[in-house]
């Protein structure tokens, strides 16, 4: 369920973003293989620099207000990944390892001194976690905004098909037709997401289950059409990131983070990893919607509790794009993280001097 709903957020992100003008200017930095568009503002003399990783298809414009606010306190680096905005296409596959490598090269070319506080929104959360895993000494804090998470290991196509036939026998023909219409890489995740609905249907009275299944299949069919439209709207880079998302999730699976971590989740029920589109919500029962939101929060909570120094907050009146809905809230949260890590860095430096 969560994975398929995540696709819907990608659609909205790619074609529904408003990019207001800002007073910030962009440069294109040569990282050796290609040029990346980047906005650098502020001064990092007193605090670590903040590095921002956007969600799928999003550009630096989405972060203009947050960047302007943070630039009063420290240096902020916000960039467009390869093939997005003014950035040139980069090497494939566009998975978390490739993107982490390009980000580090960009920071080296910019001569920004570590350690950094890194911020990741949506699928950008996967990328900053990979960066932290590869360069632990260069990261002092992480903030994740309604991030994409790696909850279940992907199943093989044969296993997905056999389980769908077993659990959805009356509807399998319709499901098979649906999955055959979309890109093979995405159909695997969509099929598994349908299987993930089973815990919900176990809560539904037996006499209502088939009706509920039909409601959900109507919704899934609608979202499949959104996916088809999304692939025609998204550029090659975004599509390649999307197709590599399962591999990216596996790269960060079970990797611990030792630095302070804050996860901010969307407070609008169902509007995070599900959808910001009210028309989608009309197809869901209120019981399902509450269950889905509880599941999302439980999964975020479980992830944060597995980290050595993790915290979790739900942001009121914010959808999936928290930084656009509540820019001051996000900026304040990052500033608090900066205060925390700056004290820790100063304390460590004093200990070194006294040894």
Short mmCIF file of N, CA, C and O in Angstrom, two decimals, residues 15-144:
data_model
loop_
_atom_site.label_atom_id
_atom_site.label_comp_id
_atom_site.label_asym_id
_atom_site.label_seq_id
_atom_site.Cartn_x
_atom_site.Cartn_y
_atom_site.Cartn_z
N UNK A 15 4.48 17.29 -11.46
CA UNK A 15 3.69 18.13 -12.34
C UNK A 15 2.89 19.20 -11.60
O UNK A 15 2.27 20.03 -12.23
N UNK A 16 2.94 19.19 -10.28
CA UNK A 16 2.10 20.13 -9.54
C UNK A 16 2.86 21.10 -8.68
O UNK A 16 2.29 21.72 -7.80
N UNK A 17 4.18 21.27 -8.90
CA UNK A 17 4.97 22.14 -8.05
C UNK A 17 4.93 23.57 -8.56
O UNK A 17 5.10 23.81 -9.74
N UNK A 18 4.73 24.51 -7.64
CA UNK A 18 4.85 25.91 -8.02
C UNK A 18 6.26 26.37 -7.70
O UNK A 18 6.75 26.15 -6.61
N UNK A 19 6.92 26.98 -8.66
CA UNK A 19 8.30 27.42 -8.49
C UNK A 19 8.36 28.93 -8.50
O UNK A 19 8.53 29.55 -9.54
N UNK A 20 8.16 29.53 -7.33
CA UNK A 20 8.18 30.98 -7.24
C UNK A 20 9.58 31.53 -7.41
O UNK A 20 10.57 30.86 -7.14
N UNK A 21 9.66 32.79 -7.87
CA UNK A 21 10.95 33.43 -8.03
C UNK A 21 11.53 33.77 -6.66
O UNK A 21 10.81 34.06 -5.72
N UNK A 22 12.84 33.76 -6.55
CA UNK A 22 13.50 34.12 -5.30
C UNK A 22 14.68 35.02 -5.61
O UNK A 22 15.08 35.18 -6.76
N UNK A 23 15.25 35.59 -4.55
CA UNK A 23 16.41 36.45 -4.73
C UNK A 23 17.71 35.68 -4.77
O UNK A 23 18.79 36.29 -4.84
N UNK A 24 17.66 34.36 -4.72
CA UNK A 24 18.86 33.54 -4.71
C UNK A 24 19.31 33.25 -6.14
O UNK A 24 18.48 32.99 -7.02
N UNK A 25 20.61 33.26 -6.37
CA UNK A 25 21.14 32.98 -7.71
C UNK A 25 21.77 31.60 -7.74
O UNK A 25 22.23 31.08 -6.71
N UNK A 26 21.81 31.02 -8.93
CA UNK A 26 22.34 29.67 -9.11
C UNK A 26 23.63 29.71 -9.93
O UNK A 26 23.81 30.57 -10.79
N UNK A 27 24.50 28.74 -9.66
CA UNK A 27 25.71 28.53 -10.47
C UNK A 27 25.68 27.10 -10.99
O UNK A 27 24.98 26.23 -10.44
N UNK A 28 26.45 26.85 -12.03
CA UNK A 28 26.59 25.50 -12.57
C UNK A 28 28.04 25.06 -12.36
O UNK A 28 28.94 25.64 -12.96
N UNK A 29 28.21 24.07 -11.51
CA UNK A 29 29.54 23.63 -11.09
C UNK A 29 29.93 22.36 -11.83
O UNK A 29 29.18 21.39 -11.86
N UNK A 30 31.13 22.36 -12.40
CA UNK A 30 31.67 21.20 -13.10
C UNK A 30 32.20 20.21 -12.06
O UNK A 30 33.12 20.54 -11.30
N UNK A 31 31.62 19.00 -12.02
CA UNK A 31 32.12 17.99 -11.07
C UNK A 31 32.97 16.93 -11.77
O UNK A 31 33.21 15.86 -11.23
N UNK A 32 33.40 17.24 -13.00
CA UNK A 32 34.26 16.31 -13.74
C UNK A 32 33.53 15.64 -14.88
O UNK A 32 33.94 15.73 -16.04
N UNK A 33 32.44 14.98 -14.57
CA UNK A 33 31.66 14.26 -15.58
C UNK A 33 30.55 15.11 -16.18
O UNK A 33 30.10 14.88 -17.31
N UNK A 34 30.04 16.09 -15.42
CA UNK A 34 28.95 16.95 -15.87
C UNK A 34 28.83 18.12 -14.90
O UNK A 34 29.51 18.17 -13.88
N UNK A 35 27.96 19.06 -15.25
CA UNK A 35 27.75 20.24 -14.41
C UNK A 35 26.45 20.11 -13.63
O UNK A 35 25.44 19.63 -14.16
N UNK A 36 26.48 20.56 -12.37
CA UNK A 36 25.30 20.55 -11.52
C UNK A 36 24.93 21.98 -11.15
O UNK A 36 25.80 22.79 -10.80
N UNK A 37 23.62 22.26 -11.22
CA UNK A 37 23.13 23.57 -10.82
C UNK A 37 23.02 23.62 -9.29
O UNK A 37 22.43 22.73 -8.68
N UNK A 38 23.57 24.67 -8.69
CA UNK A 38 23.61 24.74 -7.24
C UNK A 38 23.39 26.17 -6.78
O UNK A 38 23.78 27.12 -7.46
N UNK A 39 22.74 26.31 -5.63
CA UNK A 39 22.60 27.59 -4.97
C UNK A 39 23.32 27.53 -3.64
O UNK A 39 23.01 26.68 -2.80
N UNK A 40 24.26 28.42 -3.44
CA UNK A 40 25.00 28.52 -2.19
C UNK A 40 24.75 29.89 -1.60
O UNK A 40 24.91 30.91 -2.28
N UNK A 41 24.37 29.93 -0.33
CA UNK A 41 24.09 31.20 0.33
C UNK A 41 24.50 31.10 1.79
O UNK A 41 24.59 30.03 2.36
N UNK A 42 24.75 32.27 2.40
CA UNK A 42 25.08 32.31 3.82
C UNK A 42 26.55 32.03 4.09
O UNK A 42 27.36 31.84 3.19
N UNK A 43 26.87 31.98 5.39
CA UNK A 43 28.25 31.83 5.85
C UNK A 43 28.30 30.78 6.94
O UNK A 43 27.51 30.82 7.89
N UNK A 44 29.22 29.83 6.82
CA UNK A 44 29.29 28.70 7.76
C UNK A 44 30.37 28.87 8.82
O UNK A 44 30.87 27.89 9.36
N UNK A 45 30.73 30.08 9.17
CA UNK A 45 31.80 30.28 10.14
C UNK A 45 31.44 29.78 11.53
O UNK A 45 32.27 29.19 12.22
N UNK A 46 30.24 30.01 11.97
CA UNK A 46 29.85 29.65 13.34
C UNK A 46 29.17 28.29 13.45
O UNK A 46 29.19 27.67 14.51
N UNK A 47 28.56 27.82 12.37
CA UNK A 47 27.80 26.57 12.39
C UNK A 47 28.15 25.72 11.18
O UNK A 47 28.64 26.23 10.17
N UNK A 48 27.89 24.41 11.26
CA UNK A 48 28.11 23.56 10.09
C UNK A 48 27.23 23.99 8.92
O UNK A 48 26.15 24.56 9.11
N UNK A 49 27.69 23.73 7.72
CA UNK A 49 26.89 24.03 6.53
C UNK A 49 25.73 23.05 6.43
O UNK A 49 25.81 21.90 6.89
N UNK A 50 24.64 23.50 5.83
CA UNK A 50 23.45 22.67 5.61
C UNK A 50 23.40 22.29 4.13
O UNK A 50 23.51 23.15 3.25
N UNK A 51 23.23 21.01 3.87
CA UNK A 51 23.15 20.50 2.51
C UNK A 51 21.76 19.91 2.30
O UNK A 51 21.31 19.08 3.11
N UNK A 52 21.07 20.33 1.24
CA UNK A 52 19.68 19.92 1.01
C UNK A 52 19.57 19.01 -0.19
O UNK A 52 20.10 19.30 -1.27
N UNK A 53 18.86 17.88 -0.01
CA UNK A 53 18.60 16.91 -1.08
C UNK A 53 17.09 16.86 -1.30
O UNK A 53 16.33 16.50 -0.39
N UNK A 54 16.64 17.20 -2.51
CA UNK A 54 15.21 17.33 -2.81
C UNK A 54 14.56 15.98 -3.08
O UNK A 54 15.22 14.96 -3.25
N UNK A 55 13.22 16.02 -3.17
CA UNK A 55 12.46 14.86 -3.59
C UNK A 55 12.53 14.68 -5.09
O UNK A 55 13.16 15.47 -5.81
N UNK A 56 11.88 13.65 -5.59
CA UNK A 56 11.95 13.33 -7.01
C UNK A 56 11.44 14.47 -7.88
O UNK A 56 10.33 14.95 -7.69
N UNK A 57 12.25 14.90 -8.84
CA UNK A 57 11.84 15.90 -9.79
C UNK A 57 11.81 17.32 -9.26
O UNK A 57 11.57 18.26 -10.03
N UNK A 58 12.02 17.52 -7.96
CA UNK A 58 11.95 18.86 -7.38
C UNK A 58 13.24 19.62 -7.67
O UNK A 58 14.32 19.04 -7.81
N UNK A 59 13.12 20.95 -7.74
CA UNK A 59 14.27 21.80 -8.02
C UNK A 59 14.59 22.69 -6.82
O UNK A 59 13.85 22.71 -5.83
N UNK A 60 15.67 23.44 -6.95
CA UNK A 60 16.11 24.33 -5.86
C UNK A 60 15.05 25.38 -5.53
O UNK A 60 15.00 25.88 -4.40
N UNK A 61 14.19 25.71 -6.51
CA UNK A 61 13.16 26.73 -6.26
C UNK A 61 12.24 26.35 -5.11
O UNK A 61 11.75 27.21 -4.39
N UNK A 62 12.00 25.04 -4.94
CA UNK A 62 11.11 24.59 -3.86
C UNK A 62 11.63 24.97 -2.48
O UNK A 62 10.86 25.07 -1.53
N UNK A 63 12.94 25.15 -2.38
CA UNK A 63 13.57 25.38 -1.09
C UNK A 63 13.92 26.85 -0.86
O UNK A 63 14.57 27.17 0.14
N UNK A 64 13.49 27.73 -1.76
CA UNK A 64 13.92 29.13 -1.69
C UNK A 64 13.65 29.77 -0.33
O UNK A 64 14.53 30.40 0.26
N UNK A 65 12.43 29.61 0.19
CA UNK A 65 12.08 30.25 1.45
C UNK A 65 12.88 29.66 2.61
O UNK A 65 13.41 30.41 3.45
N UNK A 66 13.00 28.34 2.66
CA UNK A 66 13.78 27.71 3.72
C UNK A 66 15.24 28.15 3.64
O UNK A 66 15.87 28.47 4.66
N UNK A 67 15.78 28.20 2.42
CA UNK A 67 17.17 28.59 2.26
C UNK A 67 17.41 30.03 2.67
O UNK A 67 18.42 30.35 3.31
N UNK A 68 16.49 30.92 2.31
CA UNK A 68 16.63 32.32 2.72
C UNK A 68 16.64 32.46 4.24
O UNK A 68 17.44 33.23 4.79
N UNK A 69 15.78 31.73 4.92
CA UNK A 69 15.72 31.80 6.38
C UNK A 69 17.00 31.25 7.02
O UNK A 69 17.55 31.86 7.94
N UNK A 70 17.46 30.11 6.53
CA UNK A 70 18.64 29.47 7.12
C UNK A 70 19.92 30.24 6.82
O UNK A 70 20.88 30.18 7.60
N UNK A 71 19.95 30.95 5.70
CA UNK A 71 21.17 31.66 5.31
C UNK A 71 21.54 32.76 6.29
O UNK A 71 22.67 33.25 6.28
N UNK A 72 20.59 33.15 7.14
CA UNK A 72 20.89 34.15 8.16
C UNK A 72 21.73 33.55 9.28
O UNK A 72 22.31 34.28 10.08
N UNK A 73 21.80 32.21 9.35
CA UNK A 73 22.51 31.53 10.43
C UNK A 73 23.77 30.80 9.96
O UNK A 73 24.77 30.77 10.67
N UNK A 74 23.72 30.22 8.75
CA UNK A 74 24.85 29.42 8.28
C UNK A 74 24.84 29.34 6.76
O UNK A 74 23.98 29.91 6.09
N UNK A 75 25.80 28.61 6.23
CA UNK A 75 25.87 28.41 4.79
C UNK A 75 24.91 27.28 4.39
O UNK A 75 24.81 26.27 5.07
N UNK A 76 24.21 27.48 3.28
CA UNK A 76 23.23 26.50 2.79
C UNK A 76 23.55 26.15 1.35
O UNK A 76 23.74 27.04 0.51
N UNK A 77 23.60 24.85 1.07
CA UNK A 77 23.86 24.36 -0.28
C UNK A 77 22.65 23.57 -0.74
O UNK A 77 22.28 22.56 -0.12
N UNK A 78 22.00 24.04 -1.79
CA UNK A 78 20.85 23.36 -2.37
C UNK A 78 21.13 23.18 -3.85
O UNK A 78 21.52 24.14 -4.53
N UNK A 79 20.95 21.98 -4.37
CA UNK A 79 21.34 21.73 -5.76
C UNK A 79 20.30 20.88 -6.48
O UNK A 79 19.42 20.28 -5.85
N UNK A 80 20.38 20.88 -7.79
CA UNK A 80 19.55 20.01 -8.61
C UNK A 80 20.36 18.80 -9.03
O UNK A 80 21.47 18.94 -9.55
N UNK A 81 19.82 17.62 -8.79
CA UNK A 81 20.52 16.41 -9.20
C UNK A 81 20.66 16.36 -10.72
O UNK A 81 19.97 17.07 -11.46
N UNK A 82 21.53 15.50 -11.19
CA UNK A 82 21.82 15.39 -12.62
C UNK A 82 20.55 15.22 -13.44
O UNK A 82 19.67 14.42 -13.10
N UNK A 83 20.44 16.01 -14.51
CA UNK A 83 19.31 15.90 -15.41
C UNK A 83 18.08 16.66 -14.97
O UNK A 83 17.05 16.62 -15.65
N UNK A 84 18.14 17.37 -13.85
CA UNK A 84 17.00 18.09 -13.31
C UNK A 84 17.32 19.59 -13.31
O UNK A 84 18.43 20.00 -12.96
N UNK A 85 16.32 20.41 -13.68
CA UNK A 85 16.55 21.85 -13.72
C UNK A 85 17.67 22.20 -14.67
O UNK A 85 17.70 21.76 -15.82
N UNK A 86 18.63 22.98 -14.18
CA UNK A 86 19.76 23.38 -15.00
C UNK A 86 20.95 22.45 -14.93
O UNK A 86 22.03 22.79 -15.44
N UNK A 87 20.81 21.30 -14.29
CA UNK A 87 21.91 20.34 -14.18
C UNK A 87 21.97 19.43 -15.40
O UNK A 87 20.93 19.00 -15.92
N UNK A 88 23.17 19.13 -15.85
CA UNK A 88 23.34 18.25 -17.00
C UNK A 88 23.10 16.79 -16.60
O UNK A 88 23.22 16.43 -15.43
N UNK A 89 22.76 15.92 -17.56
CA UNK A 89 22.57 14.49 -17.26
C UNK A 89 23.85 13.88 -16.70
O UNK A 89 24.97 14.31 -17.04
N UNK A 90 23.68 12.88 -15.85
CA UNK A 90 24.83 12.20 -15.24
C UNK A 90 24.85 10.72 -15.55
O UNK A 90 24.03 10.22 -16.33
N UNK A 91 25.77 10.04 -14.90
CA UNK A 91 25.96 8.60 -15.14
C UNK A 91 24.77 7.81 -14.61
O UNK A 91 24.10 8.21 -13.67
N UNK A 92 24.53 6.66 -15.23
CA UNK A 92 23.51 5.73 -14.78
C UNK A 92 24.20 4.49 -14.23
O UNK A 92 25.34 4.21 -14.58
N UNK A 93 23.54 3.75 -13.32
CA UNK A 93 22.16 3.93 -12.83
C UNK A 93 22.06 5.12 -11.89
O UNK A 93 23.02 5.48 -11.21
N UNK A 94 20.87 5.73 -11.85
CA UNK A 94 20.64 6.87 -10.97
C UNK A 94 20.17 6.36 -9.61
O UNK A 94 19.09 6.69 -9.13
N UNK A 95 21.01 5.58 -8.95
CA UNK A 95 20.66 5.04 -7.64
C UNK A 95 21.34 5.87 -6.55
O UNK A 95 22.05 6.84 -6.82
N UNK A 96 21.12 5.47 -5.30
CA UNK A 96 21.61 6.26 -4.17
C UNK A 96 23.13 6.34 -4.14
O UNK A 96 23.70 7.36 -3.73
N UNK A 97 23.80 5.29 -4.57
CA UNK A 97 25.27 5.30 -4.57
C UNK A 97 25.81 6.32 -5.56
O UNK A 97 26.73 7.09 -5.24
N UNK A 98 25.26 6.34 -6.77
CA UNK A 98 25.69 7.31 -7.78
C UNK A 98 25.43 8.73 -7.32
O UNK A 98 26.28 9.61 -7.44
N UNK A 99 24.25 8.96 -6.78
CA UNK A 99 23.87 10.31 -6.37
C UNK A 99 24.71 10.78 -5.18
O UNK A 99 25.14 11.93 -5.12
N UNK A 100 25.00 9.88 -4.25
CA UNK A 100 25.87 10.22 -3.12
C UNK A 100 27.26 10.60 -3.60
O UNK A 100 27.87 11.57 -3.12
N UNK A 101 27.78 9.85 -4.56
CA UNK A 101 29.11 10.13 -5.09
C UNK A 101 29.16 11.51 -5.76
O UNK A 101 30.12 12.27 -5.59
N UNK A 102 28.12 11.83 -6.53
CA UNK A 102 28.09 13.12 -7.21
C UNK A 102 27.94 14.27 -6.22
O UNK A 102 28.55 15.33 -6.41
N UNK A 103 27.15 14.07 -5.17
CA UNK A 103 27.00 15.11 -4.16
C UNK A 103 28.33 15.40 -3.47
O UNK A 103 28.69 16.56 -3.26
N UNK A 104 29.06 14.36 -3.14
CA UNK A 104 30.34 14.58 -2.46
C UNK A 104 31.32 15.33 -3.37
O UNK A 104 32.05 16.21 -2.93
N UNK A 105 31.33 14.97 -4.65
CA UNK A 105 32.22 15.65 -5.59
C UNK A 105 31.83 17.12 -5.69
O UNK A 105 32.70 18.00 -5.77
N UNK A 106 30.53 17.40 -5.69
CA UNK A 106 30.07 18.78 -5.74
C UNK A 106 30.56 19.56 -4.52
O UNK A 106 31.06 20.69 -4.65
N UNK A 107 30.45 18.97 -3.34
CA UNK A 107 30.89 19.65 -2.12
C UNK A 107 32.39 19.88 -2.12
O UNK A 107 32.88 20.91 -1.64
N UNK A 108 33.13 18.92 -2.67
CA UNK A 108 34.59 19.10 -2.79
C UNK A 108 34.92 20.25 -3.73
O UNK A 108 35.80 21.06 -3.44
N UNK A 109 34.22 20.32 -4.85
CA UNK A 109 34.48 21.39 -5.82
C UNK A 109 34.11 22.75 -5.26
O UNK A 109 34.73 23.76 -5.58
N UNK A 110 33.08 22.78 -4.42
CA UNK A 110 32.65 24.02 -3.77
C UNK A 110 33.56 24.41 -2.61
O UNK A 110 33.46 25.52 -2.09
N UNK A 111 34.41 23.48 -2.18
CA UNK A 111 35.32 23.68 -1.05
C UNK A 111 34.56 24.03 0.23
O UNK A 111 34.94 24.91 1.00
N UNK A 112 33.46 23.29 0.43
CA UNK A 112 32.68 23.43 1.66
C UNK A 112 33.23 22.44 2.68
O UNK A 112 33.31 21.24 2.42
N UNK A 113 33.61 22.95 3.83
CA UNK A 113 34.23 22.10 4.85
C UNK A 113 33.19 21.27 5.60
O UNK A 113 32.17 21.82 6.05
N UNK A 114 33.44 19.97 5.77
CA UNK A 114 32.59 19.16 6.64
C UNK A 114 32.93 19.44 8.09
O UNK A 114 33.95 20.07 8.37
N UNK A 115 32.09 18.94 9.03
CA UNK A 115 30.91 18.11 8.80
C UNK A 115 29.69 18.93 8.42
O UNK A 115 29.64 20.14 8.68
N UNK A 116 28.71 18.26 7.81
CA UNK A 116 27.50 18.92 7.34
C UNK A 116 26.28 18.43 8.11
O UNK A 116 26.25 17.30 8.61
N UNK A 117 25.26 19.27 8.16
CA UNK A 117 23.92 18.83 8.50
C UNK A 117 23.21 18.62 7.16
O UNK A 117 23.14 19.55 6.35
N UNK A 118 22.73 17.41 6.91
CA UNK A 118 22.13 17.11 5.62
C UNK A 118 20.62 16.89 5.78
O UNK A 118 20.17 16.27 6.73
N UNK A 119 19.88 17.44 4.82
CA UNK A 119 18.42 17.43 4.86
C UNK A 119 17.91 16.71 3.62
O UNK A 119 18.32 17.04 2.50
N UNK A 120 17.03 15.73 3.79
CA UNK A 120 16.49 15.00 2.66
C UNK A 120 14.98 14.91 2.70
O UNK A 120 14.41 14.52 3.72
N UNK A 121 14.34 15.28 1.59
CA UNK A 121 12.89 15.20 1.49
C UNK A 121 12.49 14.03 0.59
O UNK A 121 13.09 13.82 -0.47
N UNK A 122 11.48 13.26 1.01
CA UNK A 122 10.92 12.17 0.21
C UNK A 122 12.04 11.20 -0.19
O UNK A 122 12.77 10.73 0.68
N UNK A 123 12.22 10.93 -1.50
CA UNK A 123 13.28 10.00 -1.89
C UNK A 123 14.67 10.57 -1.59
O UNK A 123 15.64 9.83 -1.48
N UNK A 124 14.75 11.90 -1.42
CA UNK A 124 16.02 12.50 -1.01
C UNK A 124 16.49 12.00 0.34
O UNK A 124 17.68 12.04 0.66
N UNK A 125 15.54 11.50 1.16
CA UNK A 125 15.92 10.92 2.45
C UNK A 125 16.79 9.68 2.28
O UNK A 125 17.71 9.42 3.07
N UNK A 126 16.49 8.89 1.24
CA UNK A 126 17.32 7.72 0.94
C UNK A 126 18.73 8.16 0.57
O UNK A 126 19.73 7.58 1.01
N UNK A 127 18.82 9.22 -0.23
CA UNK A 127 20.13 9.66 -0.73
C UNK A 127 21.00 10.24 0.39
O UNK A 127 22.21 9.98 0.42
N UNK A 128 20.41 11.00 1.32
CA UNK A 128 21.25 11.55 2.40
C UNK A 128 21.67 10.46 3.37
O UNK A 128 22.76 10.52 3.95
N UNK A 129 20.84 9.45 3.54
CA UNK A 129 21.24 8.33 4.41
C UNK A 129 22.39 7.56 3.78
O UNK A 129 23.31 7.10 4.48
N UNK A 130 22.36 7.41 2.46
CA UNK A 130 23.47 6.75 1.77
C UNK A 130 24.74 7.58 1.90
O UNK A 130 25.83 7.04 2.15
N UNK A 131 24.62 8.89 1.75
CA UNK A 131 25.78 9.77 1.90
C UNK A 131 26.38 9.63 3.30
O UNK A 131 27.60 9.54 3.47
N UNK A 132 25.52 9.61 4.32
CA UNK A 132 25.99 9.49 5.69
C UNK A 132 26.66 8.15 5.93
O UNK A 132 27.65 8.05 6.68
N UNK A 133 26.14 7.08 5.31
CA UNK A 133 26.74 5.75 5.47
C UNK A 133 28.11 5.68 4.82
O UNK A 133 29.03 5.04 5.34
N UNK A 134 28.26 6.35 3.67
CA UNK A 134 29.53 6.31 2.94
C UNK A 134 30.57 7.27 3.53
O UNK A 134 31.77 7.03 3.43
N UNK A 135 30.10 8.37 4.14
CA UNK A 135 31.01 9.40 4.65
C UNK A 135 30.60 9.80 6.07
O UNK A 135 30.23 10.96 6.32
N UNK A 136 30.67 8.88 7.02
CA UNK A 136 30.18 9.16 8.38
C UNK A 136 30.92 10.30 9.07
O UNK A 136 30.32 11.00 9.90
N UNK A 137 32.19 10.50 8.75
CA UNK A 137 32.95 11.57 9.39
C UNK A 137 32.61 12.94 8.83
O UNK A 137 33.07 13.96 9.38
N UNK A 138 31.81 12.99 7.76
CA UNK A 138 31.50 14.26 7.12
C UNK A 138 30.06 14.71 7.42
O UNK A 138 29.61 15.72 6.88
N UNK A 139 29.37 13.97 8.25
CA UNK A 139 27.98 14.30 8.58
C UNK A 139 27.85 14.40 10.10
O UNK A 139 28.26 13.50 10.82
N UNK A 140 27.25 15.50 10.57
CA UNK A 140 27.06 15.67 12.02
C UNK A 140 25.60 15.70 12.41
O UNK A 140 25.28 15.71 13.61
N UNK A 141 24.69 15.73 11.44
CA UNK A 141 23.26 15.72 11.74
C UNK A 141 22.45 15.44 10.49
O UNK A 141 22.87 15.79 9.38
N UNK A 142 21.29 14.80 10.66
CA UNK A 142 20.42 14.46 9.53
C UNK A 142 18.99 14.85 9.87
O UNK A 142 18.49 14.57 10.97
N UNK A 143 18.31 15.48 8.90
CA UNK A 143 16.89 15.77 9.04
C UNK A 143 16.17 15.20 7.83
O UNK A 143 16.53 15.48 6.68
N UNK A 144 15.18 14.35 8.08
CA UNK A 144 14.40 13.70 7.03
C UNK A 144 12.99 14.27 7.03
O UNK A 144 12.33 14.29 8.07
#
